[in-house]
Structures are given as structure tokens and as C-alpha cells.
Coordinates of C-alpha atoms in Angstrom, one line a residue:
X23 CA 36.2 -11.6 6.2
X24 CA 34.3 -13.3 3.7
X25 CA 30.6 -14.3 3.2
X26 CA 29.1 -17.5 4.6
X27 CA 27.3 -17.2 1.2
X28 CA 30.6 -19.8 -0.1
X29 CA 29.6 -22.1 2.4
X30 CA 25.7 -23.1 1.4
X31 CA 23.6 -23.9 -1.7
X32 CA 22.3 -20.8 -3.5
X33 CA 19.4 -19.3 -2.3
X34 CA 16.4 -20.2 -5.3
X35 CA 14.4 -16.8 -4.7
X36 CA 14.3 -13.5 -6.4
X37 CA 12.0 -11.9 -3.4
X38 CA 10.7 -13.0 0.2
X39 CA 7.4 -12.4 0.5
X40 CA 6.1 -15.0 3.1
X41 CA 6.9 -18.3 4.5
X42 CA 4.3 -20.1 2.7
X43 CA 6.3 -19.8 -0.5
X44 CA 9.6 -21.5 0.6
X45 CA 10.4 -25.0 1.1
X46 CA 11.6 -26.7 4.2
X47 CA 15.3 -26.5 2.5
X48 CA 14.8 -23.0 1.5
X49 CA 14.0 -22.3 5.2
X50 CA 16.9 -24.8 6.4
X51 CA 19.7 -22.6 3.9
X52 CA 18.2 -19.2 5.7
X53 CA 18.3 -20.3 9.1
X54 CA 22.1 -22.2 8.5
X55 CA 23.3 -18.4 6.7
X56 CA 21.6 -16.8 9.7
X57 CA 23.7 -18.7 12.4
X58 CA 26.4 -18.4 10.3
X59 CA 25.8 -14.4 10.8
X60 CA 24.8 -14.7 14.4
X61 CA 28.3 -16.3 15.6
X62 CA 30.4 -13.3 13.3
X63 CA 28.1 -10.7 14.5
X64 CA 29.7 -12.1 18.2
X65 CA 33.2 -11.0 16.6
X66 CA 34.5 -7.9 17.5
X67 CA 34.9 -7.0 13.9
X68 CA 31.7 -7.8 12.5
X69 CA 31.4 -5.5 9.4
X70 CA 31.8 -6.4 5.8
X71 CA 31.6 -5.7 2.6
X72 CA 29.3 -7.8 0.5
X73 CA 27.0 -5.3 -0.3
X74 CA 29.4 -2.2 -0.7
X75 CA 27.7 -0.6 -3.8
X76 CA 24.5 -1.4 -3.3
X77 CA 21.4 0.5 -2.2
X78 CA 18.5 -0.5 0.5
X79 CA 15.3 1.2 1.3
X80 CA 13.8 0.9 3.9
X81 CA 10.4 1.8 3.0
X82 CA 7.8 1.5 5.9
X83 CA 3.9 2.5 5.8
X84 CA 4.1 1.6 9.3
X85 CA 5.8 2.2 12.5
X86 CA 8.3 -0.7 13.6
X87 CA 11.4 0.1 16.0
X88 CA 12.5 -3.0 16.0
X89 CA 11.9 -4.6 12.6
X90 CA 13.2 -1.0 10.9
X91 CA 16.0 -0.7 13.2
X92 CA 17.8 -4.2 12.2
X93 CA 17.0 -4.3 9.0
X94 CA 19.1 -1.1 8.9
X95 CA 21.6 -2.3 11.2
X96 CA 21.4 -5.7 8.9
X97 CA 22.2 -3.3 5.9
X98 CA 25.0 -1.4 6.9
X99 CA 26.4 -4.3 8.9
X100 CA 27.0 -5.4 5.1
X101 CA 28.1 -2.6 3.8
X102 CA 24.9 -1.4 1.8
X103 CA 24.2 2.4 1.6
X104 CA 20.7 2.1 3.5
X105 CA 18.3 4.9 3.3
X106 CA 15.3 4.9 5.3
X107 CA 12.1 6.2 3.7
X108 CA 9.9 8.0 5.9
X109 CA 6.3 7.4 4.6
X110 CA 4.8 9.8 7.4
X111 CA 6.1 12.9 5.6
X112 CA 6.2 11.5 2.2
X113 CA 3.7 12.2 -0.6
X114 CA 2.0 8.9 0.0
X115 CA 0.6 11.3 3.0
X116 CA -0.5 13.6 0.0
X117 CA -2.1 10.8 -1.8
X118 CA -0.1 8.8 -4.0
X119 CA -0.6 5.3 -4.7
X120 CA 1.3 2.2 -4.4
X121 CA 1.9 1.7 -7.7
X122 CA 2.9 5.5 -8.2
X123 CA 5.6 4.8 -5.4
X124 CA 6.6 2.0 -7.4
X125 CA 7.1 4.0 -10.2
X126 CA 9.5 6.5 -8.0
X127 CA 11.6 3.5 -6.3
X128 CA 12.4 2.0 -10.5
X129 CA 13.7 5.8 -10.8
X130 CA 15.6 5.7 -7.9
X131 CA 17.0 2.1 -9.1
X132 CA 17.7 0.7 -5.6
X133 CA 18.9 -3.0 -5.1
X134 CA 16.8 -4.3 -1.9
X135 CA 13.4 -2.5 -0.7
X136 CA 12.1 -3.9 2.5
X137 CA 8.5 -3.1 2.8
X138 CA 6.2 -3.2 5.7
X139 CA 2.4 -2.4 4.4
X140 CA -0.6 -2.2 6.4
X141 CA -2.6 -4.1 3.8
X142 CA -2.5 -7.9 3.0
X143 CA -0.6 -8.3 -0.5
X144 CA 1.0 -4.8 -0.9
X145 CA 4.1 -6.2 -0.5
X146 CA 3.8 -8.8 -3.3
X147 CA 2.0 -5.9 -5.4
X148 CA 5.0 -3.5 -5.3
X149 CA 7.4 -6.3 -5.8
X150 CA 5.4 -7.0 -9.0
X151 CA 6.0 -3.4 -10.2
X152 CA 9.5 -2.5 -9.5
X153 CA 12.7 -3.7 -12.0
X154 CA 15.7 -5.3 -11.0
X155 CA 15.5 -5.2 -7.2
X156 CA 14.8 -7.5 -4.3
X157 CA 11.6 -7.0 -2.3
X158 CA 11.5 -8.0 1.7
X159 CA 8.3 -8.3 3.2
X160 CA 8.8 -6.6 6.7
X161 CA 5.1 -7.4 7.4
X162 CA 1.9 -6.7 5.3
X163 CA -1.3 -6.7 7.0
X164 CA -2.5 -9.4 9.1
X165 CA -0.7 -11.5 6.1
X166 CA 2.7 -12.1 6.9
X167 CA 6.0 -11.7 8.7
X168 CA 8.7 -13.5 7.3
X169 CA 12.1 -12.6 9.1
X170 CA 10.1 -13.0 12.5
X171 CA 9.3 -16.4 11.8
X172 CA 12.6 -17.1 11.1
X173 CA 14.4 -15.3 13.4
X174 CA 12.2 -16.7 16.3
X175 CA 12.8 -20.1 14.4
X176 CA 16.6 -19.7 14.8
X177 CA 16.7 -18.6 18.2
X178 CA 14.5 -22.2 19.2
X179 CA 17.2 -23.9 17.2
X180 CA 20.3 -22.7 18.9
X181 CA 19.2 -22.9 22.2
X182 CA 17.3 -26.6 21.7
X183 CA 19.2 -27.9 19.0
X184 CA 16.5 -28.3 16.3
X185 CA 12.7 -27.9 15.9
X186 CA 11.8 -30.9 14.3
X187 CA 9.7 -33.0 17.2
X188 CA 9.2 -29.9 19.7
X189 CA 5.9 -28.9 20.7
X190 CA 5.1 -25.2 20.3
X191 CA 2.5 -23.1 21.7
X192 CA 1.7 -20.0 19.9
X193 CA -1.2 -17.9 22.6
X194 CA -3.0 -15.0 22.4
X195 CA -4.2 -12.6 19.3
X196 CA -4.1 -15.2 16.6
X197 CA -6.3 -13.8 14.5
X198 CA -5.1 -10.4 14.0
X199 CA -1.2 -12.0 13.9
X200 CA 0.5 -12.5 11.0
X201 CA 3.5 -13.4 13.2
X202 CA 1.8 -16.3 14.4
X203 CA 0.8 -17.1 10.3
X204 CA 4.5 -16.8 9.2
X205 CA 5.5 -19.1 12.4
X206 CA 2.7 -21.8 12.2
X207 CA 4.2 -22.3 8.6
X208 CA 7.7 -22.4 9.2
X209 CA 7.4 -24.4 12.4
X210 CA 5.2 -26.9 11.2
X211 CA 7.0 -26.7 7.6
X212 CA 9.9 -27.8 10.1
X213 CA 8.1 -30.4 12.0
X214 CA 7.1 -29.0 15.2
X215 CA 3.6 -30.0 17.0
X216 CA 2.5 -26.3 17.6
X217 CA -0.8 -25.8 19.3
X218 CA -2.5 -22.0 19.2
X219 CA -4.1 -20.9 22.3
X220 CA -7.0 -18.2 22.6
X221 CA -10.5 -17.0 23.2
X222 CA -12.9 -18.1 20.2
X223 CA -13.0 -14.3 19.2
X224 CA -9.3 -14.2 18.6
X225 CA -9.2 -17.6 16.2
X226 CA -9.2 -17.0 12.8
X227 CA -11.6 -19.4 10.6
X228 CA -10.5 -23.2 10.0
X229 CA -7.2 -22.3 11.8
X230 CA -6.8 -26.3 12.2
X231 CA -6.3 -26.2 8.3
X232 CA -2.9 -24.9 8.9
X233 CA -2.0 -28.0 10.6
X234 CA -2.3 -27.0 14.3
X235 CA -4.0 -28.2 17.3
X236 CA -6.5 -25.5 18.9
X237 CA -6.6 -24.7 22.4
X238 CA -9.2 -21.9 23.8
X239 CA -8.0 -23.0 27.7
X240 CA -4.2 -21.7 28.3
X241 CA -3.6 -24.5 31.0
X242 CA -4.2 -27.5 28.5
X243 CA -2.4 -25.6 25.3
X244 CA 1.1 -24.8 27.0
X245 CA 0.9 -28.9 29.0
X246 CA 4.6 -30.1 28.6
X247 CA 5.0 -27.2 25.5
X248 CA 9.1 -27.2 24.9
X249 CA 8.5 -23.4 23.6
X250 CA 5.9 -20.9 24.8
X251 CA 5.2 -18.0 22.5
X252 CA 3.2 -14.8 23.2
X253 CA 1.4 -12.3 21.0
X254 CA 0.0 -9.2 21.9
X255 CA -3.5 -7.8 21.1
X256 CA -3.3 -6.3 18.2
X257 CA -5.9 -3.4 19.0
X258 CA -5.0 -1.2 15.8
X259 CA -6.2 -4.4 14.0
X260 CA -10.0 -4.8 16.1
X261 CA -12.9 -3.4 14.7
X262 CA -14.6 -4.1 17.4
X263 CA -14.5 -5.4 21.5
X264 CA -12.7 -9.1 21.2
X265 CA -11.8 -9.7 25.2
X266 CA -13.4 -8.3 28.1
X267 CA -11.0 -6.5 29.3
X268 CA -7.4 -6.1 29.9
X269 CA -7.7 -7.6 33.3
X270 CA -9.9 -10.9 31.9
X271 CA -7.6 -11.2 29.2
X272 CA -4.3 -11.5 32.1
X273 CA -6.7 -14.2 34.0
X274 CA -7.6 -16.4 31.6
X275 CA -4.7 -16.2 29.0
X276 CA -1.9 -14.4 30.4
X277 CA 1.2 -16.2 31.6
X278 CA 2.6 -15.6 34.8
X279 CA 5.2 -18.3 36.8
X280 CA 2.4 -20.6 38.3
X281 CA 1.0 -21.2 34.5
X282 CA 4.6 -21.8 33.4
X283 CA 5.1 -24.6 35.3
X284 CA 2.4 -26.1 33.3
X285 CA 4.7 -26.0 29.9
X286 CA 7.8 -28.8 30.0
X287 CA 10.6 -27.6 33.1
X288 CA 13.0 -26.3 30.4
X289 CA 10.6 -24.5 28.2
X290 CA 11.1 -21.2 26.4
X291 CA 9.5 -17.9 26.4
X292 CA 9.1 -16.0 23.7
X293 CA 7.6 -12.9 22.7
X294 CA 7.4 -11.2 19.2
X295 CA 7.2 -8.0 20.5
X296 CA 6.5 -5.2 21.7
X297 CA 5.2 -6.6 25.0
X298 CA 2.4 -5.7 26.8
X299 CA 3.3 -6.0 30.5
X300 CA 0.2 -7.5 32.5
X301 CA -2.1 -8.1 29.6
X302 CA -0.1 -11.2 27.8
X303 CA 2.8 -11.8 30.0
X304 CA 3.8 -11.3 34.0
X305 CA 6.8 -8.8 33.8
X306 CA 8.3 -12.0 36.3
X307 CA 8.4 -14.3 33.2
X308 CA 9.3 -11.7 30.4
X309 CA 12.7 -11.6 32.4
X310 CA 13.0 -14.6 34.2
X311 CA 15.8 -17.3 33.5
X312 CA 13.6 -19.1 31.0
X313 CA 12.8 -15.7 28.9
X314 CA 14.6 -15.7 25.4
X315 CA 13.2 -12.4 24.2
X316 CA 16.2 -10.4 24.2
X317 CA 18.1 -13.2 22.2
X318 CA 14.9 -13.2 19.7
X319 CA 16.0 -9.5 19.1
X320 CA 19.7 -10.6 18.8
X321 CA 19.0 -13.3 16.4
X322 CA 16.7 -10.8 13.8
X323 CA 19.9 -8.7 12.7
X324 CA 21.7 -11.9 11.8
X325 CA 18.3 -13.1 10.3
X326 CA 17.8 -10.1 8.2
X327 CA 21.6 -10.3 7.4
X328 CA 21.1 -13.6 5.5
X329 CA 18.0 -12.8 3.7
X330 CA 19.5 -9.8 2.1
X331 CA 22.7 -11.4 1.5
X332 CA 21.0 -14.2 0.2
X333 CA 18.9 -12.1 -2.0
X334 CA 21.8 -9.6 -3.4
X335 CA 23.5 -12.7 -4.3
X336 CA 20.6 -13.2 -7.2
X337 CA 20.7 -9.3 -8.6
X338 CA 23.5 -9.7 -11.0
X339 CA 21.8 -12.9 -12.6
X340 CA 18.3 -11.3 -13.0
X341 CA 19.5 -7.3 -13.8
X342 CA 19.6 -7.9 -17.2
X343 CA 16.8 -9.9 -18.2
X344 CA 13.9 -8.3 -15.6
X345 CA 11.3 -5.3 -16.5
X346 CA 8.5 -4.1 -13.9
X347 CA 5.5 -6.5 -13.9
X348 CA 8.2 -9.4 -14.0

């Protein structure tokens, strides 16, 4: 079967390291690869091999089921040899640097790293460092998260039919999220109204700078929303008490049924995961009708599928010409 790659524009990037470095086309030829991906993936035979000969690493400083597992399955799916690197028993453990890692993945001479960093930039950093290979930000810091942003931007679009002109509400942790950075910029890059809803202590500084309306009352953020989105607190990422307490959290800024009646009748839900039943979202809700959670994780292999098929499609033209540093 061959690549949807024939069927769009080439894509202009070397890396992805964050939304706020594409354009609203460059977002528009991932998210029209990814469909493309998410309708064969439907196929019974839905493997390939566009990326037979090339090598993946998976190389994660953090702990992601999710985000790991499909960029695997994503990999292999496309016939890339796909080694996962486990950072917990690896000599960055022992004390070794970034840049030193760097110097061991050029040795190794892999063809796609996805990297997910606990620090904001690391990603960008090692992608500075290493020759003739495509870097993948799988999350760094409180920075970014590119693939969920557009993965949750492709499951709005195939179940509403675009983005452009829907109202969005993004509630809960915003300050610790960088899934809520990476979608506020993709959304709004797409024209969607999306509104952020928390307690003061969970808003990050001149958050209306990104273009969003700021709610700190849930009932007048989600009014008439088309799309309801929930983040969890990030308590790995809190230095310090932000909310109450679970319990005050639920009351004030969970979302249960009677507070979803508040959003437009055909609204979506959707979480990032993972969830945290009771604290951001009524277990009712998570699987109710309206829920598209499950389809959110559906849509991030076929997601990750584009961006590494779009990406190996630029190897052979930089190979030659690139050194570390470039």
C-alpha cells in the first residue's frame, strides 16, 4: 500500500519541536496526512513499509504509557526498527549529561529520536546536537506537546468537521500544562475561540497574550463551548499547595453531567490523559455518549504516523549536507 505522502505538499520541517513554530498550513498538511493514516489504520492490513531501513529511538526521561506506546506502535506500524531507550537504567541515571547522550545517539546514527524531557528546551537542545536525524518533541517540561495538540486537533476535526469558528474550553491545571500551550496554539493558529478555565493559582502570567479568553468560574467558561477539554493537576510539577483540596478542586472546577449541560447540547469531551477520576472529571462524563477520549487515543498513532513519515521524508535531502550543531 503506498504512502499518503504522494497525496500532499512536502512537509517544510527538519524537526518538530512545538506548535509555535509551524504555520497554519504546516498544521493543515499534518492533520490531512494524519486522517489519511487514521482511515488505513481502520484497514485490516494496516502495516507498511515506508520506513523499512530506518531506525527510531524512543528516548524518554520520563514515564509516558501512552505517548511511548504509539509512538512505538506509530514506528513499527511503518516499518521502522524502533528501539526504546530506557533512561531509568541508563547511565544518564549515573550522571551523564544531555549533551554527552547526544554524543552516544550520533554514534548510534539513528534516523528519528522522539524525546520527552522534563526540562523546557531539552528537546530543542539535543536536536541541536545530533547529525542527520529527525528530533520529535514527545513533551519537554511545562513547554510543549506537539503530537497531543494535534492529535486532539484531529479528533475535533473528524467528528465536527473543522475547527475554524468552534469555541473551545481548555479547564483545569493551565499553568503546569504544556498540553494546553501546544493546543491554545494550534487551535487558535486554526481559528477556534478557546477560553481556559481555572483557579488564579493555576493561570500562568499574561495567559490572555496567547490569544484566549480567561475564565476562573467553570459555569461561565464551558457556556455553549462546542468542545470541552480537561487537564489534570500536574502535582509532580507544584512546588507548592495550588487548590484546597482534591474535593474543592471537584466542586468548583470539575465536570460532572449537571455542568455539562452548560457547554453547547452536542459538545465534546476530552481529556489529555491520564485522568484523574473525581478530581477533574465525573467518571459519568469520562464515559458517557459525548466522551471522545478513547478516539483521542486512537487518533495519536495515526498522528504520530504522519509526523514521522513526514519527517523521514526530509532525511535523504539533509544527510549529506548536516553536521551536529546544524
Amino acid at each position: 500500500m503506498t504512502s499518503p505522502a504522494a497525496d500532499f505538499a512536502p512537509f517544510p520541517k527538519t524537526h518538530l519541536l512545538g506548535i509555535g513554530e509551524l504555520s497554519p498550513l504546516d498544521i493543515e498538511n499534518l492533520l490531512d496526512r494524519a486522517n489519511a493514516w487514521a482511515d488505513r489504520n481502520a484497514l485490516p492490513d494496516n502495516k507498511h513499509a515506508i520506513l523499512r531501513g530506518r531506525t527510531q529511538i524512543n528516548l524518554f526521561f520520563e514515564a509516558s504509557t501512552r505517548t511511548q506506546s504509539s509512538f512505538e506502535i506509530a514506528g513499527k506500524r511503518l516499518g521502522a526498527d524502533v528501539m526504546n531507550m530506557s533512561v531509568g537504567s541508563s547511565s544518564v541515571k549515573k550522571g551523564e549529561t544531555l549533551l554527552d547522550t547526544a554524543v552516544t545517539l550520533n554514534a548510534m546514527r539513528p534516523d528519528l529520536i522522539v524525546v520527552r524531557h522534563h526540562g523546557s528546551g531539552a528537546v530543542e537542545l539535543l536536536a541541536r546536537k545530533v547529525a542527520n536525524c529527525a528530533v520529535v518533541n514527545g513533551g519537554d517540561g511545562a513547554h510543549e506537546h506537539p503530537t497531543q495538540a494535534l492529535l486532539d486537533a484531529l479528533t475535533i476535526r473528524r467528528h465536527k468537521g473543522r475547527i475554524g469558528g468552534l469555541k473551545i474550553a481548555i479547564c483545569g491545571d493551565i499553568a503546569h500544562s504544556r498540553v494546553a500551550r501546544s493546543n491554545i496554539l494550534a487551535l487558535t493558529a486554526l481559528g477556534a475561540q478557546v477560553n481556559v478555565v481555572g483557579p488564579p493559582t493555576l493561570m500562568p502570567p499574561a495567559i490572555d497574550r496567547m490569544g484566549v479568553k480567561v475564565f476562573h468560574d467553570m459555569d461561565a467558561g464551558i457556556e455553549g463551548c462546542d468542545v470541552v477539554m480537561m487537564l489534570r493537576l500536574q502535582r509532580e510539577r507544584m512546588s507548592g499547595a495550588y487548590v484546597p483540596s482534591s474535593r474543592e478542586f471537584f466542586h468548583y472546577y470539575g465536570l460532572d453531567a449537571r455542568r455539562l449541560e452548560r457547554a453547547a447540547p452536542d459538545a465534546l469531551v476530552m481529556h489529555p490523559g491520564p485522568m484523574n477520576r473525581g478530581v477533574e472529571i465525573d467518571s459519568l462524563v469520562a464515559d458517557g455518549e459525548q466522551s471522545v477520549i478513547r478516539d483521542q487515543v486512537e487518533m495519536g498513532v495515526a498522528v504520530r504516523m504522519a509526523v514521522l513519515e513526514a519527517l523521514a521524508g526530509n532525511l535523504d535531502a539533509h544527510k549529506d549536507n548536516r553536521k551536529p550543531g546544524q
